[in-house]
Every structure is written in structure tokens, then in C-alpha cells.
Amino acid sequence: MRRFQERVLGSSRTDISCSDGDVWLLGVCHKISQQESTGDVDTRNVFAAFEQDFFSKILVTYRKGFDAIEDSKYTSDVNWGCMLRSSQMLVAQALLFHKLGRSWRKTTDKPVDKEYIDILQLFGDSEAAAFSIHNLLQAGKGYGLAVGSWVGPYAMCRTWEVLARNQRGTNEIGEQTLPMAIYVVSGDEDGERGGAPVVCIEDASKCCSEFSRGLVPWTPLLLLVPLVLGLDKVNLRYIPLLQSTFKFPQSLGILGGKPGASTYIIGVQNEKAIYLDPHDVKPVVNINVDTQEPNTSSYHCNIIRHMPLDSIDPSLAIGFYCRDKDDFDDFCSRASKLAEESNGAPLFTVAQSRSLSMQVTSSSVSGDNNTRFQEDGSLGMDLVNDAGTNEDDWQFL
């Protein structure tokens, strides 16, 4: 399996050099480059802090030996479930941020946090686990998800939207397994194609209101932005913008990798994309909160892998977590500034309302952006999303 993965992803690189610059890991800067210049104890501790931050991220990989999925004979997701596993990692990280905060670290010298165990249980490999691969496949049938088949990032984002909505309908407000609204930032409903997707503030507010059933005006929010940033490879003009998203305090990283081999990208160091790899095969484990010292080692990785950022598949999805309205306003401010610095080719933009977003979309496909589409060769192409329907929801940039 590792040899197969290396043929697809390329040989895994595990060397993180201090001379290559600082590392941004989901909104936190680890200034490891200072260690190279001074070499003192304090700066060596900076690299150790980076390693501990990386190790604390939840890893979800291929599993074998779980109960068969629905009526199939599949008891493993080896060779086809990497995008589902990558998305589980992103949502698990959002839950860690929400319940334990960005500064939480997994330690070996203290009792495990109950909230941490509760999160892991949600991603077990059975229908009883809320966010299991079994339930994701069920929720994503309308977007083409099927046992044994690979899935792309757009369909994956929409699947999480459906799964969260379904579970919200069966649970009380205070018992939500995903205690945050989901907003998938994608194509507009009127079928306009082209230009960058727009984070519509009114739509985000509507998602929060629907999540709380009108009880509060704003709730924690998980934003998912599926994108297609080129034809066979990412257009190089987007690389600096992708790098900058990891500097957002709200960053949840990127669902992306090589074609047909998804990973969860959680950081950057200059041109390197640092990622968690779901392609290792591990036996099913049952995490029980009643166990005094549950073994959670298979949910973490101490091997820091990276690949060139410009080698990732142009079809990807970016995630952000906003804890409250102030955090969302900060995200919008940063996103707007990033769009202004994009030389007319933003990843996404921000608008107050859908009517304003239409104006943004219209202007973004004129002038400089027309040149962009011609360079990418995307004008006139019939793009089909992962499910083969709703083609206008794709954002080809």
C-alpha cells in the first residue's frame, strides 16, 4: 500500500529544514527558521513545539475489519476511501478547535480529555458513529457517493452538509453531534459560471439561523470552499493565495492531494505542503470513553510528510472554522484583503448579499479575469461535478 501511494503521491518527504523558513500550521506560525540562525535552547524548543502541534492533529486513515457497509461486502475502504478520510480529519479538527481550542495539545503525561475521546468516537467505523464512513456514504448518495468509488471534494463538502442537516433534524439543539452550522461556498443558484465563488454574509447568517432554529442570530460556523484551480495542475498564480489561507486564524486546511489520492493538507513551509496521509491501512479500533486509558495512537502521526504545493490536484476544498460573529467578521476582513491582493484572480471574494455577489461575479469575469480564463483554456468547457449534476456549482478559476 505504501509503494502504491508513493507511485501516486510521489515519494513522501519527511525532512523539514529550519533553513527553509517558518511553518504555518492551521493559523499558527512556528518560527523554526530562528533555530538555524541562533541554535540556542529556546529556539530548539520552537521546533519541538511545531512537532507537538503536528502530532496533536487527528489522523484518520484507511481501516480494515469494520462491519460491512450497507448491503455490500466491503469491510475496508482501502484504495477508494481517502477523500472521505481526509474530510473526516478536517471536521475532526473543527471539533477540536470548538471544544478544546486551538492551543490544545495531546500529551502523554496527563489524563486524556473527555471531549477529545468524544470527538474520536464520532468517527468510528460503524453506523452507530455519527460521522462514520458508513453514514457519509448514505448521506452522499445524491452526490454520487458509492461504496468502492472515489469521490471529489465538491461532492464531499455537499455530503457533510446533508449529513449535518439530517442529524440536526433528529437531535435537540443542545445535543447536536456537530455543534456548528455548515456553509458550502459554491456556485450561485442562478447558474452564473466563472469567476471566484463568493462568501455571502447574508447566506452565512441564514445558515446559522437555520442551525439554531431561529433561537440565536449567530452560531459557530464551518465554511467549506470547493474550488477547481486549473486544468491538469494548479495555476501557479494561486499558490501564494493558498499559502496565505494557512495564516488565517480560522484555517482548517485543504482537502487535496494528487489526482485520485486525497490527503489533508494542514500547513505550509514556503513551497511545501505539509499533510496528513490517510493511505496507511490500520485495523478498526473501538474508542470507549469508559476505558481508563484508551489507546488512541492510531489517530495520530509523528511522521511529518510534505509535497510541493504546486503539485497538488487543482480540484480541492478549503476549510475555515469561525467560532462566533466576531471571528467570522475577522475572517471576512482577511479574505477581502487577500482578494484585493490577488491581482484580479482571487480564490474567493466576500459580499454582503447575493445581489452584490452577482455584481462581483459579473465584474470578475471581465477585464483581467477574461485573460485568466483564456490562459487556462476553460472558456466553453462543459464541466461536470463529482455527482455528474449541478455543473454550475463548480467554480473553475
Coordinates of C-alpha atoms in Angstrom, one line a residue:
M1 CA 0.0 0.0 0.0
R2 CA 2.8 2.4 0.8
R3 CA 4.5 1.6 -2.5
F4 CA 1.2 2.2 -4.3
Q5 CA 0.7 5.5 -2.5
E6 CA 4.2 6.7 -3.4
R7 CA 3.6 6.0 -7.1
V8 CA 0.6 8.3 -6.9
L9 CA 1.6 10.9 -4.4
G10 CA 5.3 10.7 -5.1
S11 CA 7.9 9.7 -2.6
S12 CA 7.0 11.0 0.8
R13 CA 9.4 13.7 2.1
T14 CA 9.8 13.8 5.8
D15 CA 12.7 16.3 6.1
I16 CA 11.6 19.7 7.5
S17 CA 14.6 22.0 7.4
C18 CA 14.8 25.1 9.6
S19 CA 16.7 26.8 6.7
D20 CA 13.6 26.6 4.5
G21 CA 11.7 29.1 6.6
D22 CA 8.9 29.2 9.1
V23 CA 6.0 26.8 9.2
W24 CA 2.3 27.9 9.2
L25 CA 0.2 25.2 10.6
L26 CA -3.6 25.9 10.6
G27 CA -3.3 29.6 11.5
V28 CA -0.3 29.3 13.8
C29 CA 3.3 30.3 12.8
H30 CA 6.1 28.2 14.1
K31 CA 9.3 30.3 13.7
I32 CA 11.6 27.4 13.3
S33 CA 13.9 29.4 11.0
Q34 CA 15.2 31.2 14.1
Q35 CA 16.7 27.9 15.2
E36 CA 19.0 27.9 12.2
S37 CA 20.5 31.3 12.9
T38 CA 20.9 31.0 16.7
G39 CA 20.8 27.4 17.7
D40 CA 20.1 28.1 21.3
V41 CA 17.9 26.1 23.6
D42 CA 14.9 28.4 23.3
T43 CA 14.7 28.2 19.5
R44 CA 15.3 24.5 19.6
N45 CA 12.2 24.4 21.7
V46 CA 10.3 26.1 18.9
F47 CA 10.8 23.1 16.6
A48 CA 9.7 20.8 19.3
A49 CA 6.6 22.9 19.7
F50 CA 5.9 22.6 16.0
E51 CA 6.3 18.8 16.2
Q52 CA 3.9 18.6 19.2
D53 CA 1.3 20.8 17.3
F54 CA 1.6 18.5 14.3
F55 CA 1.3 15.3 16.4
S56 CA -1.8 16.6 18.1
K57 CA -3.8 16.8 14.9
I58 CA -6.2 13.9 14.5
L59 CA -5.3 11.4 11.8
V60 CA -8.0 9.2 10.1
T61 CA -6.8 6.5 7.8
Y62 CA -8.0 3.5 5.8
R63 CA -9.4 0.9 8.1
K64 CA -10.0 -2.8 7.7
G65 CA -12.3 -5.2 9.5
F66 CA -15.3 -3.0 10.1
D67 CA -18.9 -4.2 9.6
A68 CA -19.9 -4.4 6.0
I69 CA -21.3 -1.1 4.6
E70 CA -25.0 -1.5 3.9
D71 CA -25.6 -4.4 1.6
S72 CA -22.1 -4.5 0.2
K73 CA -19.3 -6.9 1.2
Y74 CA -16.9 -4.1 1.8
T75 CA -15.3 -4.3 5.2
S76 CA -12.5 -1.9 4.3
D77 CA -12.1 1.3 2.4
V78 CA -8.6 0.6 1.1
N79 CA -7.9 2.1 -2.3
W80 CA -11.1 4.2 -2.5
G81 CA -11.9 6.0 0.8
C82 CA -9.1 8.5 1.0
M83 CA -11.3 11.6 0.3
L84 CA -13.8 10.5 2.9
R85 CA -11.0 10.0 5.4
S86 CA -9.4 13.4 4.6
S87 CA -12.7 15.1 5.1
Q88 CA -13.2 13.3 8.5
M89 CA -9.8 14.8 9.5
L90 CA -10.9 18.3 8.6
V91 CA -14.2 18.0 10.5
A92 CA -12.5 16.4 13.5
Q93 CA -10.1 19.3 13.6
A94 CA -13.0 21.8 13.6
L95 CA -14.4 19.9 16.5
L96 CA -11.1 20.1 18.4
F97 CA -11.0 23.8 17.8
H98 CA -14.6 24.2 19.0
K99 CA -14.4 22.0 22.1
L100 CA -10.8 22.3 23.2
G101 CA -9.4 25.4 21.5
R102 CA -6.5 25.9 19.0
S103 CA -3.9 25.7 21.7
W104 CA -4.9 22.1 22.8
R105 CA -2.1 19.5 22.6
K106 CA -2.2 15.8 23.1
T107 CA 0.1 14.9 26.0
T108 CA 1.2 11.5 27.4
D109 CA 1.7 12.7 31.0
K110 CA -1.8 13.8 31.7
P111 CA -5.2 12.0 31.6
V112 CA -6.9 12.2 28.2
D113 CA -9.6 14.9 27.8
K114 CA -13.1 13.5 27.7
E115 CA -14.0 16.0 24.9
Y116 CA -11.1 14.6 22.9
I117 CA -12.4 11.0 23.3
D118 CA -15.9 12.1 22.5
I119 CA -14.7 13.5 19.2
L120 CA -12.8 10.3 18.2
Q121 CA -15.9 8.3 18.9
L122 CA -17.9 10.3 16.3
F123 CA -15.6 9.0 13.6
G124 CA -15.7 5.3 14.5
D125 CA -16.3 2.8 11.7
S126 CA -19.9 1.7 12.2
E127 CA -23.4 3.0 11.6
A128 CA -23.6 3.9 15.3
A129 CA -20.9 6.5 14.9
A130 CA -22.4 9.8 13.7
F131 CA -19.6 10.7 11.2
S132 CA -18.6 7.2 10.2
I133 CA -17.8 6.3 6.6
H134 CA -21.0 4.3 6.6
N135 CA -23.1 7.4 7.3
L136 CA -21.2 9.6 5.0
L137 CA -21.8 7.2 2.1
Q138 CA -25.5 7.1 2.9
A139 CA -25.8 10.9 3.1
G140 CA -23.9 11.4 -0.1
K141 CA -25.8 9.2 -2.4
G142 CA -27.4 12.2 -4.1
Y143 CA -23.9 13.5 -5.0
G144 CA -22.7 10.2 -6.4
L145 CA -21.0 8.7 -3.3
A146 CA -20.9 4.9 -3.6
V147 CA -19.1 2.1 -1.8
G148 CA -15.9 1.3 -3.6
S149 CA -15.8 4.5 -5.7
W150 CA -13.6 7.5 -5.3
V151 CA -15.2 10.9 -4.7
G152 CA -14.1 14.5 -5.3
P153 CA -14.0 17.5 -2.9
Y154 CA -17.2 19.2 -4.1
A155 CA -19.4 16.2 -3.5
M156 CA -17.6 15.6 -0.2
C157 CA -18.4 19.1 1.0
R158 CA -22.1 18.8 0.0
T159 CA -22.2 15.4 1.7
W160 CA -21.2 16.9 5.0
E161 CA -23.9 19.5 4.5
V162 CA -26.5 16.8 4.0
L163 CA -25.3 14.6 6.9
A164 CA -25.3 17.5 9.3
R165 CA -28.8 18.6 8.2
N166 CA -30.1 15.0 8.6
Q167 CA -28.7 14.6 12.1
R168 CA -29.9 18.1 13.1
G169 CA -33.4 17.0 12.4
T170 CA -33.3 14.1 14.8
N171 CA -31.5 15.8 17.7
E172 CA -32.3 18.5 20.1
I173 CA -30.5 21.8 19.8
G174 CA -28.3 21.1 22.8
E175 CA -27.4 17.6 21.6
Q176 CA -26.0 18.3 18.2
T177 CA -23.2 16.0 17.2
L178 CA -21.8 18.8 15.0
P179 CA -22.3 21.9 17.1
M180 CA -21.8 24.3 14.2
A181 CA -23.6 25.3 11.0
I182 CA -22.1 24.3 7.7
Y183 CA -21.9 26.8 4.8
V184 CA -20.6 25.4 1.5
V185 CA -19.5 28.4 -0.6
S186 CA -20.1 27.4 -4.2
G187 CA -21.8 28.4 -7.4
D188 CA -24.8 30.7 -7.3
E189 CA -28.3 29.4 -7.7
D190 CA -28.9 31.4 -10.9
G191 CA -26.4 29.4 -12.8
E192 CA -23.7 32.0 -13.4
R193 CA -20.4 30.4 -14.3
G194 CA -17.0 31.7 -14.0
G195 CA -15.1 33.9 -11.5
A196 CA -14.4 33.3 -7.9
P197 CA -17.0 31.9 -5.5
V198 CA -18.5 34.5 -3.1
V199 CA -18.8 34.2 0.6
C200 CA -22.2 35.9 1.0
I201 CA -22.6 37.3 4.5
E202 CA -26.4 37.0 4.4
D203 CA -26.2 33.3 3.4
A204 CA -23.8 32.6 6.2
S205 CA -26.3 34.3 8.6
K206 CA -29.1 32.2 7.2
C207 CA -27.1 29.0 7.8
C208 CA -26.6 30.0 11.4
S209 CA -30.2 30.9 11.9
E210 CA -31.4 27.6 10.4
F211 CA -29.0 25.7 12.5
S212 CA -30.2 27.3 15.7
R213 CA -33.9 27.1 14.5
G214 CA -34.1 30.8 14.9
L215 CA -33.2 30.9 18.5
V216 CA -30.0 32.9 18.1
P217 CA -28.7 35.1 15.2
W218 CA -25.3 33.6 15.0
T219 CA -23.6 30.2 15.8
P220 CA -20.2 28.6 15.2
L221 CA -19.7 28.1 11.5
L222 CA -17.8 25.7 9.4
L223 CA -17.1 27.1 5.9
L224 CA -16.2 24.8 3.1
V225 CA -15.0 26.3 -0.2
P226 CA -14.6 23.7 -3.1
L227 CA -12.5 25.0 -6.0
V228 CA -11.0 23.9 -9.3
L229 CA -7.8 26.0 -9.8
G230 CA -6.7 24.8 -13.2
L231 CA -6.9 22.0 -15.7
D232 CA -4.2 19.3 -15.1
K233 CA -2.4 21.3 -12.3
V234 CA -2.9 24.3 -10.1
N235 CA -2.4 27.6 -11.9
L236 CA 0.7 29.0 -10.3
R237 CA -0.9 32.4 -9.7
Y238 CA -3.0 30.7 -6.9
I239 CA -0.1 29.2 -5.0
P240 CA 0.7 32.4 -2.9
L241 CA -3.0 32.7 -2.2
L242 CA -3.3 29.1 -1.0
Q243 CA -0.3 29.7 1.2
S244 CA -1.9 32.8 2.7
T245 CA -5.0 30.9 3.8
F246 CA -2.9 29.0 6.3
K247 CA -2.2 32.3 8.0
F248 CA -5.9 32.8 8.8
P249 CA -6.6 32.0 12.5
Q250 CA -9.7 30.3 11.2
S251 CA -7.8 27.9 8.9
L252 CA -8.8 24.3 8.7
G253 CA -6.5 23.4 5.9
I254 CA -7.2 21.9 2.5
L255 CA -8.7 18.7 1.2
G256 CA -6.4 17.9 -1.7
G257 CA -3.5 15.8 -3.0
K258 CA -2.6 14.2 -6.2
P259 CA -5.3 13.0 -8.7
G260 CA -7.1 10.0 -7.2
A261 CA -5.2 10.2 -3.9
S262 CA -6.6 12.7 -1.4
T263 CA -4.7 14.0 1.6
Y264 CA -5.4 16.5 4.3
I265 CA -3.0 19.5 4.0
I266 CA -2.6 21.2 7.3
G267 CA 0.3 23.5 6.8
V268 CA 2.9 25.1 4.5
Q269 CA 6.6 25.9 4.6
N270 CA 7.3 28.1 1.6
E271 CA 6.5 25.9 -1.4
K272 CA 6.0 22.8 0.7
A273 CA 2.5 21.4 1.6
I274 CA 2.6 19.6 4.9
Y275 CA -0.1 16.9 5.1
L276 CA -1.6 14.0 7.0
D277 CA -1.9 10.9 4.9
P278 CA -4.9 8.7 5.1
H279 CA -3.4 5.9 2.9
D280 CA -1.9 3.8 5.7
V281 CA -4.1 0.8 6.5
K282 CA -5.0 0.2 10.1
P283 CA -7.3 -2.2 11.9
V284 CA -10.6 -1.0 13.3
V285 CA -10.4 0.3 16.8
N286 CA -13.2 0.9 19.3
I287 CA -12.6 4.0 21.4
N288 CA -14.6 3.8 24.6
V289 CA -14.9 6.7 27.0
D290 CA -15.2 4.3 29.9
T291 CA -11.8 2.9 29.3
Q292 CA -9.3 4.3 31.8
E293 CA -6.5 4.8 29.2
P294 CA -7.9 4.3 25.7
N295 CA -5.3 3.6 23.0
T296 CA -5.6 6.5 20.6
S297 CA -2.2 6.1 19.0
S298 CA -3.6 5.1 15.6
Y299 CA -5.3 8.6 15.4
H300 CA -2.0 10.5 15.4
C301 CA 1.1 10.6 13.3
N302 CA 4.7 11.6 14.2
I303 CA 6.0 11.5 10.6
I304 CA 5.9 14.9 9.0
R305 CA 5.3 14.4 5.3
H306 CA 5.3 17.1 2.7
M307 CA 5.0 17.6 -1.1
P308 CA 5.4 20.5 -3.5
L309 CA 2.4 22.8 -3.2
D310 CA 2.3 23.3 -6.9
S311 CA 1.9 19.5 -7.5
I312 CA -1.4 19.1 -5.8
D313 CA -4.6 18.3 -7.7
P314 CA -6.4 21.6 -8.9
S315 CA -9.6 20.2 -7.6
L316 CA -9.6 20.9 -3.8
A317 CA -11.6 22.4 -0.9
I318 CA -10.5 24.9 1.7
G319 CA -12.0 24.8 5.2
F320 CA -12.4 27.5 7.9
Y321 CA -13.9 27.5 11.3
C322 CA -15.4 30.7 12.8
R323 CA -16.3 30.4 16.5
D324 CA -18.6 33.4 16.6
K325 CA -19.7 36.5 14.7
D326 CA -16.6 38.5 15.6
D327 CA -14.5 35.6 14.4
F328 CA -16.5 35.5 11.1
D329 CA -16.1 39.3 10.7
D330 CA -12.3 38.8 11.1
F331 CA -12.3 36.1 8.5
C332 CA -14.2 38.3 6.1
S333 CA -11.8 41.1 6.6
R334 CA -8.8 38.8 5.9
A335 CA -10.5 37.2 2.9
S336 CA -11.4 40.6 1.4
K337 CA -7.8 41.8 1.9
L338 CA -6.5 38.6 0.3
A339 CA -8.8 39.1 -2.7
E340 CA -7.6 42.7 -3.1
E341 CA -4.0 41.4 -3.3
S342 CA -4.8 38.8 -5.8
N343 CA -4.2 40.9 -9.0
G344 CA -7.7 40.1 -10.2
A345 CA -7.6 36.4 -9.6
P346 CA -8.9 35.7 -6.1
L347 CA -9.7 32.3 -4.7
F348 CA -13.0 33.7 -3.4
T349 CA -14.5 37.0 -2.5
V350 CA -16.8 38.4 0.1
A351 CA -20.1 40.3 -0.4
Q352 CA -22.9 41.3 2.0
S353 CA -25.8 40.0 -0.1
R354 CA -26.4 37.7 -3.1
S355 CA -27.3 40.7 -5.3
L356 CA -24.0 42.2 -4.6
S357 CA -22.3 38.9 -5.2
M358 CA -23.8 38.8 -8.6
Q359 CA -22.2 42.1 -9.4
V360 CA -18.9 40.8 -8.1
T361 CA -19.2 37.7 -10.3
S362 CA -20.1 39.8 -13.3
S363 CA -17.1 42.1 -12.8
S364 CA -14.7 39.2 -12.1
V365 CA -15.3 37.6 -15.5
S366 CA -14.4 40.8 -17.3
G367 CA -11.1 42.5 -17.9
D368 CA -8.2 40.8 -16.3
N369 CA -10.2 37.7 -15.5
N370 CA -11.1 37.1 -19.1
T371 CA -7.4 36.8 -19.8
R372 CA -7.2 34.3 -17.0
F373 CA -9.9 32.1 -18.4
Q374 CA -8.3 32.1 -21.9
E375 CA -4.9 31.2 -20.4
D376 CA -6.4 28.3 -18.5
G377 CA -8.3 27.2 -21.6
S378 CA -11.6 26.9 -19.7
L379 CA -13.9 29.0 -21.8
G380 CA -16.7 27.0 -23.3
M381 CA -15.8 23.8 -21.4
D382 CA -18.6 21.7 -20.1
L383 CA -17.6 21.0 -16.5
V384 CA -19.3 18.2 -14.6
N385 CA -19.0 17.9 -10.8
D386 CA -18.4 14.7 -8.8
A387 CA -22.0 13.6 -8.9
G388 CA -22.4 14.4 -12.6
T389 CA -25.1 17.0 -12.0
N390 CA -25.4 20.6 -10.9
E391 CA -22.5 21.5 -13.2
D392 CA -22.9 25.2 -12.5
D393 CA -21.9 24.6 -8.9
W394 CA -18.3 24.1 -10.0
Q395 CA -16.0 27.1 -9.6
F396 CA -13.4 26.8 -12.3
L397 CA -10.8 29.5 -11.9

